[in-house]
Short mmCIF file of N, CA and C in Angstrom, two decimals:
data_model
loop_
_atom_site.label_atom_id
_atom_site.label_comp_id
_atom_site.label_asym_id
_atom_site.label_seq_id
_atom_site.Cartn_x
_atom_site.Cartn_y
_atom_site.Cartn_z
N MET A 1 4.66 -10.35 -10.25
CA MET A 1 5.79 -11.07 -9.63
C MET A 1 6.58 -9.92 -9.41
N SER A 2 7.30 -9.99 -8.23
CA SER A 2 8.68 -8.94 -7.86
C SER A 2 9.56 -9.13 -8.78
N LYS A 3 9.86 -8.40 -9.19
CA LYS A 3 11.43 -8.64 -10.14
C LYS A 3 12.50 -8.82 -9.32
N SER A 4 12.34 -8.51 -7.99
CA SER A 4 13.85 -8.79 -7.64
C SER A 4 13.87 -10.41 -6.93
N THR A 5 12.68 -10.94 -6.52
CA THR A 5 12.84 -12.18 -6.20
C THR A 5 12.04 -13.45 -6.93
N GLY A 6 11.35 -12.72 -7.76
CA GLY A 6 10.47 -13.86 -8.85
C GLY A 6 8.97 -14.30 -8.01
N GLN A 7 8.89 -13.79 -6.84
CA GLN A 7 7.90 -14.26 -6.21
C GLN A 7 6.71 -13.46 -6.25
N PRO A 8 5.20 -13.47 -5.99
CA PRO A 8 4.56 -12.78 -5.89
C PRO A 8 4.45 -11.50 -5.12
N SER A 9 4.18 -10.43 -5.82
CA SER A 9 4.42 -9.32 -4.68
C SER A 9 3.23 -8.91 -4.18
N GLN A 10 3.00 -8.37 -2.72
CA GLN A 10 1.95 -8.28 -2.12
C GLN A 10 2.22 -6.63 -1.61
N CYS A 11 1.04 -6.04 -0.95
CA CYS A 11 0.75 -4.98 0.08
C CYS A 11 -0.42 -4.74 0.70
N VAL A 12 -0.41 -3.78 1.59
CA VAL A 12 -1.50 -3.64 2.12
C VAL A 12 -1.76 -2.12 1.62
N LEU A 13 -2.87 -2.16 0.98
CA LEU A 13 -3.37 -1.00 0.24
C LEU A 13 -4.32 -0.24 0.77
N TYR A 14 -4.32 1.36 0.68
CA TYR A 14 -5.11 2.03 1.02
C TYR A 14 -5.57 3.24 -0.28
N PHE A 15 -6.60 3.58 -0.41
CA PHE A 15 -6.98 4.63 -1.28
C PHE A 15 -7.50 5.67 -0.59
N ASN A 16 -7.25 6.66 -1.44
CA ASN A 16 -7.53 8.18 -0.87
C ASN A 16 -7.94 9.27 -1.99
N ARG A 17 -8.78 10.27 -1.92
CA ARG A 17 -9.18 11.36 -2.70
C ARG A 17 -8.99 12.38 -1.95
N GLY A 18 -8.71 13.54 -2.13
CA GLY A 18 -8.84 14.56 -1.16
C GLY A 18 -7.86 15.03 -0.19
N THR A 19 -8.20 15.43 0.65
CA THR A 19 -7.48 15.69 2.02
C THR A 19 -8.31 15.54 3.05
N SER A 20 -9.76 15.17 3.30
CA SER A 20 -10.43 14.96 4.29
C SER A 20 -10.10 13.86 5.31
N CYS A 21 -9.35 12.97 4.81
CA CYS A 21 -9.05 11.71 5.61
C CYS A 21 -7.91 11.60 6.02
N TYR A 22 -6.87 12.29 5.62
CA TYR A 22 -5.41 12.46 5.85
C TYR A 22 -5.30 12.06 7.21
N ILE A 23 -5.90 12.57 8.38
CA ILE A 23 -5.40 12.42 9.56
C ILE A 23 -5.82 10.83 9.89
N ARG A 24 -7.25 10.33 9.47
CA ARG A 24 -7.80 9.07 9.81
C ARG A 24 -6.67 7.84 8.91
N LEU A 25 -6.09 8.39 8.06
CA LEU A 25 -5.07 7.64 7.24
C LEU A 25 -4.13 7.52 7.59
N LEU A 26 -3.32 8.52 8.16
CA LEU A 26 -2.19 8.41 9.26
C LEU A 26 -2.36 7.62 10.32
N VAL A 27 -3.37 7.89 11.19
CA VAL A 27 -3.37 6.98 12.33
C VAL A 27 -3.82 5.45 12.06
N SER A 28 -4.52 5.24 10.95
CA SER A 28 -4.21 3.83 10.36
C SER A 28 -2.89 3.24 9.98
N ILE A 29 -2.45 3.89 9.29
CA ILE A 29 -0.97 3.52 8.87
C ILE A 29 -0.28 3.38 10.16
N PHE A 30 -0.02 4.12 11.03
CA PHE A 30 0.67 4.27 12.17
C PHE A 30 0.26 2.80 13.14
N SER A 31 -0.98 2.82 13.20
CA SER A 31 -1.10 1.63 13.87
C SER A 31 -0.88 0.25 13.10
N LEU A 32 -1.15 0.25 12.12
CA LEU A 32 -0.47 -1.09 11.03
C LEU A 32 1.03 -1.11 11.48
N ARG A 33 1.69 -0.36 11.18
CA ARG A 33 3.29 -0.49 11.22
C ARG A 33 3.71 -0.83 12.45
N LYS A 34 2.92 -1.00 13.55
CA LYS A 34 3.01 -1.56 14.86
C LYS A 34 3.10 -2.94 14.83
N HIS A 35 2.46 -3.56 13.54
CA HIS A 35 2.13 -5.12 13.75
C HIS A 35 2.74 -5.73 12.07
N TYR A 36 3.24 -4.73 11.07
CA TYR A 36 3.16 -5.06 9.85
C TYR A 36 4.49 -4.36 9.37
N SER A 37 5.45 -4.84 8.73
CA SER A 37 6.72 -4.15 8.34
C SER A 37 6.71 -4.12 7.03
N GLY A 38 5.92 -4.72 6.19
CA GLY A 38 5.85 -5.27 4.71
C GLY A 38 5.48 -3.80 4.11
N PRO A 39 5.41 -3.92 2.77
CA PRO A 39 5.21 -3.02 1.77
C PRO A 39 3.25 -2.54 1.95
N VAL A 40 3.60 -1.19 2.11
CA VAL A 40 2.15 -0.51 2.13
C VAL A 40 2.27 0.77 0.83
N LYS A 41 0.98 0.54 0.27
CA LYS A 41 0.90 1.56 -0.73
C LYS A 41 -0.39 2.38 -0.56
N LEU A 42 -0.31 3.47 -0.93
CA LEU A 42 -1.44 4.26 -1.09
C LEU A 42 -1.57 4.84 -2.27
N MET A 43 -2.75 4.59 -2.81
CA MET A 43 -3.22 5.06 -4.15
C MET A 43 -4.06 6.27 -4.00
N GLN A 44 -3.09 7.16 -4.28
CA GLN A 44 -4.15 8.52 -4.03
C GLN A 44 -4.57 9.25 -5.69
N GLU A 45 -5.99 9.41 -5.70
CA GLU A 45 -6.64 10.19 -6.56
C GLU A 45 -6.21 11.69 -6.47
N GLY A 46 -5.55 12.49 -7.48
CA GLY A 46 -5.10 13.66 -7.50
C GLY A 46 -3.96 13.87 -6.75
N GLU A 47 -3.90 15.12 -6.42
CA GLU A 47 -2.22 15.69 -5.79
C GLU A 47 -2.24 15.30 -4.42
N LEU A 48 -1.25 15.09 -3.85
CA LEU A 48 -0.82 14.66 -2.37
C LEU A 48 -0.26 15.87 -2.02
N GLY A 49 -0.50 16.38 -0.91
CA GLY A 49 -0.06 17.58 -0.18
C GLY A 49 1.54 17.27 0.27
N GLN A 50 2.47 18.09 0.31
CA GLN A 50 3.73 17.92 0.75
C GLN A 50 3.85 17.68 1.96
N PRO A 51 3.29 18.26 3.22
CA PRO A 51 3.24 17.56 4.28
C PRO A 51 2.81 16.07 4.81
N ILE A 52 2.10 15.72 3.88
CA ILE A 52 1.48 14.40 3.89
C ILE A 52 2.28 13.43 3.35
N ALA A 53 2.97 13.95 2.14
CA ALA A 53 4.05 12.99 1.55
C ALA A 53 5.15 12.75 2.55
N ALA A 54 5.63 13.64 3.00
CA ALA A 54 6.83 13.69 3.83
C ALA A 54 6.51 12.64 5.07
N ILE A 55 5.23 12.63 5.54
CA ILE A 55 5.19 11.80 6.65
C ILE A 55 4.98 10.27 6.28
N LEU A 56 4.50 10.23 5.05
CA LEU A 56 4.21 8.73 4.40
C LEU A 56 5.38 7.99 4.00
N GLU A 57 6.38 8.78 3.77
CA GLU A 57 7.69 8.33 3.58
C GLU A 57 8.34 8.35 4.74
N GLN A 58 8.15 8.84 5.49
CA GLN A 58 8.80 8.34 6.87
C GLN A 58 8.37 6.98 7.44
N LEU A 59 6.95 6.86 6.89
CA LEU A 59 6.16 5.62 7.49
C LEU A 59 6.49 4.38 6.12
N LYS A 60 7.57 4.64 5.58
CA LYS A 60 7.57 3.74 4.57
C LYS A 60 6.66 3.41 3.51
N VAL A 61 5.74 4.35 3.12
CA VAL A 61 4.67 3.96 2.26
C VAL A 61 4.72 4.81 0.85
N THR A 62 4.76 3.61 0.16
CA THR A 62 4.81 3.84 -1.48
C THR A 62 3.50 4.81 -2.20
N VAL A 63 3.61 5.64 -2.90
CA VAL A 63 2.51 6.54 -3.06
C VAL A 63 2.27 6.39 -4.67
N GLN A 64 1.23 6.00 -5.03
CA GLN A 64 0.92 5.74 -6.68
C GLN A 64 -0.30 6.83 -6.99
N LEU A 65 0.23 7.91 -7.64
CA LEU A 65 -0.74 8.69 -7.93
C LEU A 65 -1.65 8.57 -9.11
N LEU A 66 -3.11 8.72 -8.94
CA LEU A 66 -3.84 8.35 -10.03
C LEU A 66 -4.62 9.88 -10.44
N PRO A 67 -5.11 9.49 -11.76
CA PRO A 67 -5.58 10.92 -12.29
C PRO A 67 -7.23 11.04 -11.30
N LEU A 68 -7.42 12.26 -11.19
CA LEU A 68 -8.39 12.43 -10.52
C LEU A 68 -9.83 12.38 -11.41
N THR A 69 -10.67 11.12 -10.89
CA THR A 69 -12.05 10.93 -11.80
C THR A 69 -13.07 11.75 -11.15
N ALA A 70 -14.32 11.56 -11.68
CA ALA A 70 -15.73 11.81 -11.50
C ALA A 70 -16.51 10.91 -10.67
N GLU A 71 -15.99 9.70 -10.68
CA GLU A 71 -16.63 8.36 -10.29
C GLU A 71 -16.62 8.53 -8.89
N PRO A 72 -18.03 7.92 -8.21
CA PRO A 72 -18.02 7.93 -6.83
C PRO A 72 -16.69 7.03 -6.12
N VAL A 73 -16.40 7.55 -5.07
CA VAL A 73 -15.13 6.99 -4.37
C VAL A 73 -15.31 5.26 -4.51
N LEU A 74 -16.82 4.63 -4.18
CA LEU A 74 -16.84 3.35 -4.01
C LEU A 74 -16.60 2.67 -5.33
N VAL A 75 -16.75 3.30 -6.53
CA VAL A 75 -16.65 2.61 -7.73
C VAL A 75 -15.01 2.98 -8.15
N ALA A 76 -14.61 3.81 -7.96
CA ALA A 76 -13.10 4.17 -8.07
C ALA A 76 -12.23 3.05 -7.20
N ARG A 77 -12.48 2.61 -5.88
CA ARG A 77 -12.00 1.84 -5.01
C ARG A 77 -12.02 0.41 -5.58
N ALA A 78 -13.33 0.15 -6.12
CA ALA A 78 -13.43 -1.54 -6.60
C ALA A 78 -12.86 -1.44 -7.96
N SER A 79 -12.01 -0.43 -8.70
CA SER A 79 -11.69 -0.70 -10.01
C SER A 79 -10.09 -0.49 -9.83
N LEU A 80 -9.52 -0.58 -8.57
CA LEU A 80 -7.95 -0.35 -8.25
C LEU A 80 -7.38 -1.51 -8.82
N TRP A 81 -7.83 -2.83 -8.89
CA TRP A 81 -7.23 -3.72 -9.41
C TRP A 81 -6.71 -3.82 -10.56
N ARG A 82 -7.25 -2.95 -11.22
CA ARG A 82 -7.07 -2.67 -12.95
C ARG A 82 -5.50 -2.00 -12.80
N VAL A 83 -5.28 -1.15 -11.88
CA VAL A 83 -3.74 -0.64 -12.11
C VAL A 83 -3.23 -0.68 -10.92
N MET A 84 -3.77 -1.64 -10.25
CA MET A 84 -2.62 -2.17 -8.72
C MET A 84 -1.28 -2.69 -9.56
N GLU A 85 -0.14 -2.81 -9.13
CA GLU A 85 1.27 -3.20 -9.87
C GLU A 85 1.33 -4.77 -9.13
N GLU A 86 0.66 -4.81 -7.76
CA GLU A 86 1.13 -6.05 -6.91
C GLU A 86 0.13 -6.95 -7.28
N ASP A 87 0.49 -8.27 -6.86
CA ASP A 87 -0.08 -9.38 -7.41
C ASP A 87 -1.55 -9.61 -6.52
N TYR A 88 -1.17 -9.18 -5.32
CA TYR A 88 -1.97 -9.44 -3.83
C TYR A 88 -2.08 -8.07 -3.19
N ALA A 89 -3.20 -7.65 -2.76
CA ALA A 89 -3.31 -6.57 -1.99
C ALA A 89 -4.20 -7.05 -0.75
N LEU A 90 -4.20 -6.51 0.39
CA LEU A 90 -5.10 -6.44 1.37
C LEU A 90 -5.58 -4.90 1.84
N MET A 91 -6.79 -4.65 1.30
CA MET A 91 -7.16 -3.28 1.15
C MET A 91 -7.50 -2.65 2.62
N LEU A 92 -7.43 -1.77 3.20
CA LEU A 92 -7.92 -1.21 4.23
C LEU A 92 -8.35 0.19 4.57
N ASP A 93 -9.60 0.53 4.90
CA ASP A 93 -9.89 1.49 4.95
C ASP A 93 -8.93 2.76 5.74
N ALA A 94 -9.24 4.01 5.49
CA ALA A 94 -8.67 4.65 6.22
C ALA A 94 -8.84 5.01 7.60
N ASP A 95 -10.11 4.57 8.01
CA ASP A 95 -10.66 4.45 9.28
C ASP A 95 -10.35 2.99 10.21
N THR A 96 -9.57 2.27 9.78
CA THR A 96 -9.37 0.94 10.37
C THR A 96 -8.11 1.43 11.46
N ILE A 97 -8.34 0.65 12.21
CA ILE A 97 -6.97 0.60 13.49
C ILE A 97 -6.78 -0.99 13.75
N VAL A 98 -5.43 -1.02 13.07
CA VAL A 98 -4.97 -2.32 13.29
C VAL A 98 -4.52 -2.75 14.55
N ARG A 99 -5.31 -3.70 15.15
CA ARG A 99 -4.93 -4.13 16.60
C ARG A 99 -3.78 -5.48 16.78
N SER A 100 -3.54 -5.89 15.67
CA SER A 100 -2.92 -7.49 15.60
C SER A 100 -2.33 -7.84 14.31
N PRO A 101 -1.19 -8.79 14.64
CA PRO A 101 -0.52 -9.12 13.19
C PRO A 101 -1.64 -9.29 12.15
N ILE A 102 -1.28 -8.98 10.51
CA ILE A 102 -2.34 -9.03 9.36
C ILE A 102 -1.67 -10.22 8.58
N ASP A 103 -0.48 -10.73 8.65
CA ASP A 103 0.19 -11.83 7.98
C ASP A 103 -0.96 -12.85 7.50
N GLU A 104 -1.64 -13.45 8.46
CA GLU A 104 -2.60 -14.67 7.82
C GLU A 104 -3.38 -14.18 6.73
N PHE A 105 -3.83 -12.95 6.54
CA PHE A 105 -4.65 -12.36 5.33
C PHE A 105 -4.15 -12.94 3.99
N PHE A 106 -2.76 -12.54 4.24
CA PHE A 106 -2.09 -12.78 2.63
C PHE A 106 -2.22 -14.32 2.50
N GLY A 107 -2.01 -15.08 3.50
CA GLY A 107 -1.92 -16.53 3.15
C GLY A 107 -3.37 -16.82 2.80
N TRP A 108 -4.53 -16.53 3.17
CA TRP A 108 -6.04 -16.48 2.64
C TRP A 108 -5.99 -15.96 1.43
N ILE A 109 -5.88 -14.62 1.11
CA ILE A 109 -5.94 -13.98 -0.32
C ILE A 109 -4.86 -15.07 -1.29
N LYS A 110 -4.00 -15.52 -1.00
CA LYS A 110 -3.18 -16.27 -2.01
C LYS A 110 -3.78 -17.54 -2.33
N GLU A 111 -4.54 -18.26 -1.09
CA GLU A 111 -5.20 -19.55 -1.48
C GLU A 111 -6.44 -19.33 -2.04
N ARG A 112 -7.16 -18.46 -1.75
CA ARG A 112 -8.58 -18.07 -2.18
C ARG A 112 -8.71 -17.12 -3.41
N GLY A 113 -7.73 -16.31 -3.70
CA GLY A 113 -8.04 -15.40 -4.59
C GLY A 113 -8.54 -13.91 -4.46
N PHE A 114 -9.43 -14.24 -3.23
CA PHE A 114 -10.03 -12.98 -3.05
C PHE A 114 -10.71 -13.29 -1.64
N VAL A 115 -10.71 -12.18 -0.61
CA VAL A 115 -11.07 -12.49 1.15
C VAL A 115 -11.90 -11.14 1.18
N ALA A 116 -12.99 -11.21 1.73
CA ALA A 116 -13.55 -10.30 2.43
C ALA A 116 -13.84 -10.38 3.56
N SER A 117 -13.81 -9.59 4.60
CA SER A 117 -13.80 -9.44 5.99
C SER A 117 -15.32 -9.34 6.54
N TRP A 118 -15.73 -9.58 7.71
CA TRP A 118 -17.26 -9.61 7.85
C TRP A 118 -17.36 -8.30 8.97
N PHE A 119 -17.67 -7.38 8.28
CA PHE A 119 -17.55 -6.04 9.15
C PHE A 119 -18.92 -5.58 9.65
N THR A 120 -18.78 -5.51 10.98
CA THR A 120 -19.98 -4.91 11.61
C THR A 120 -21.15 -5.72 11.47
N GLY A 121 -20.83 -6.90 11.28
CA GLY A 121 -22.57 -7.88 11.36
C GLY A 121 -23.21 -7.87 10.15
N TRP A 122 -22.61 -7.05 9.03
CA TRP A 122 -23.09 -6.96 7.60
C TRP A 122 -23.53 -8.34 6.94
N ARG A 123 -24.77 -8.61 6.76
CA ARG A 123 -25.11 -9.99 6.04
C ARG A 123 -24.80 -9.58 4.52
N THR A 124 -24.33 -10.89 3.96
CA THR A 124 -23.84 -11.02 2.78
C THR A 124 -25.16 -11.80 1.48
N THR A 125 -26.16 -11.94 2.15
CA THR A 125 -27.49 -12.66 1.74
C THR A 125 -28.62 -11.61 1.18
N GLY A 126 -28.41 -10.34 1.14
CA GLY A 126 -29.51 -9.61 0.82
C GLY A 126 -28.81 -8.22 0.64
N GLY A 127 -29.51 -7.18 -0.05
CA GLY A 127 -29.39 -5.92 0.09
C GLY A 127 -28.07 -5.44 -0.72
N THR A 128 -27.58 -4.46 -0.30
CA THR A 128 -26.38 -3.86 -0.72
C THR A 128 -25.34 -4.91 -0.70
N MET A 129 -24.78 -5.43 0.29
CA MET A 129 -23.49 -6.38 0.54
C MET A 129 -23.50 -7.38 -0.67
N ARG A 130 -24.91 -8.01 -0.91
CA ARG A 130 -24.84 -9.13 -2.17
C ARG A 130 -24.62 -8.59 -3.16
N LYS A 131 -24.95 -7.15 -3.47
CA LYS A 131 -24.88 -6.79 -4.81
C LYS A 131 -23.33 -6.43 -4.92
N ARG A 132 -22.55 -5.78 -3.80
CA ARG A 132 -21.32 -5.63 -4.14
C ARG A 132 -20.62 -7.06 -4.52
N ILE A 133 -20.85 -8.13 -3.85
CA ILE A 133 -20.19 -9.25 -3.82
C ILE A 133 -20.47 -9.74 -5.25
N GLU A 134 -21.69 -9.65 -5.80
CA GLU A 134 -22.01 -10.36 -6.81
C GLU A 134 -20.86 -9.58 -7.87
N GLU A 135 -20.76 -8.41 -8.10
CA GLU A 135 -19.95 -7.87 -9.03
C GLU A 135 -18.37 -8.28 -8.81
N TRP A 136 -18.15 -8.54 -7.75
CA TRP A 136 -16.79 -9.27 -7.85
C TRP A 136 -16.50 -10.47 -8.61
N LYS A 137 -17.57 -11.33 -8.87
CA LYS A 137 -17.50 -12.33 -9.53
C LYS A 137 -17.13 -12.24 -11.09
N LYS A 138 -17.41 -11.09 -11.45
CA LYS A 138 -16.41 -10.82 -12.78
C LYS A 138 -14.98 -10.93 -12.55
N VAL A 139 -14.51 -10.62 -11.38
CA VAL A 139 -13.23 -10.67 -11.44
C VAL A 139 -12.74 -12.09 -10.79
N VAL A 140 -13.43 -12.50 -9.56
CA VAL A 140 -13.10 -13.94 -9.21
C VAL A 140 -14.45 -14.60 -8.93
N PRO A 141 -14.53 -15.81 -9.59
CA PRO A 141 -15.60 -16.36 -9.76
C PRO A 141 -15.81 -16.84 -8.21
#
C-alpha cells in the first residue's frame, strides 16, 4: 500500500543487468512516457552508470539496485516479485515500444492478480510457454 494514500501502489517495471540494453531501455521508457505519466521503476542488477542514471532521473524513473547474481536473466526476472515494493506492476521488456495508453492493464492486473500478454502468437498450451505459466501457479493460482 502507498504510505501517502493508503491505496495499492503500482508501477511500470523494467529489469536490467549489465550495459548492453541501455539504449533499448531508454527508447522504451521514452515511448512509455508519451502515454503514461505514473510511476516507473527500473530494478537494476549491479551498478548503474552515471550517464544512464542522469537520463533515468530526467524521465522520472525510480531505480532499485539489486545485488548482481549468477542466475540466468529469465530466472532473475521471474523472482522480482519477491523484492518488489509495489503492490502491482506491469513489467515491460527493454525492447518494448509503447504505442498507446496502458492504464487498462492495471485494472486487469488488480482484478485478476496476474495478466500475461499474448506475444507474437506464442501458444500457452505446450512447450516453453506452458512451463513458464505453470511456474506462476505457485504465486497466483
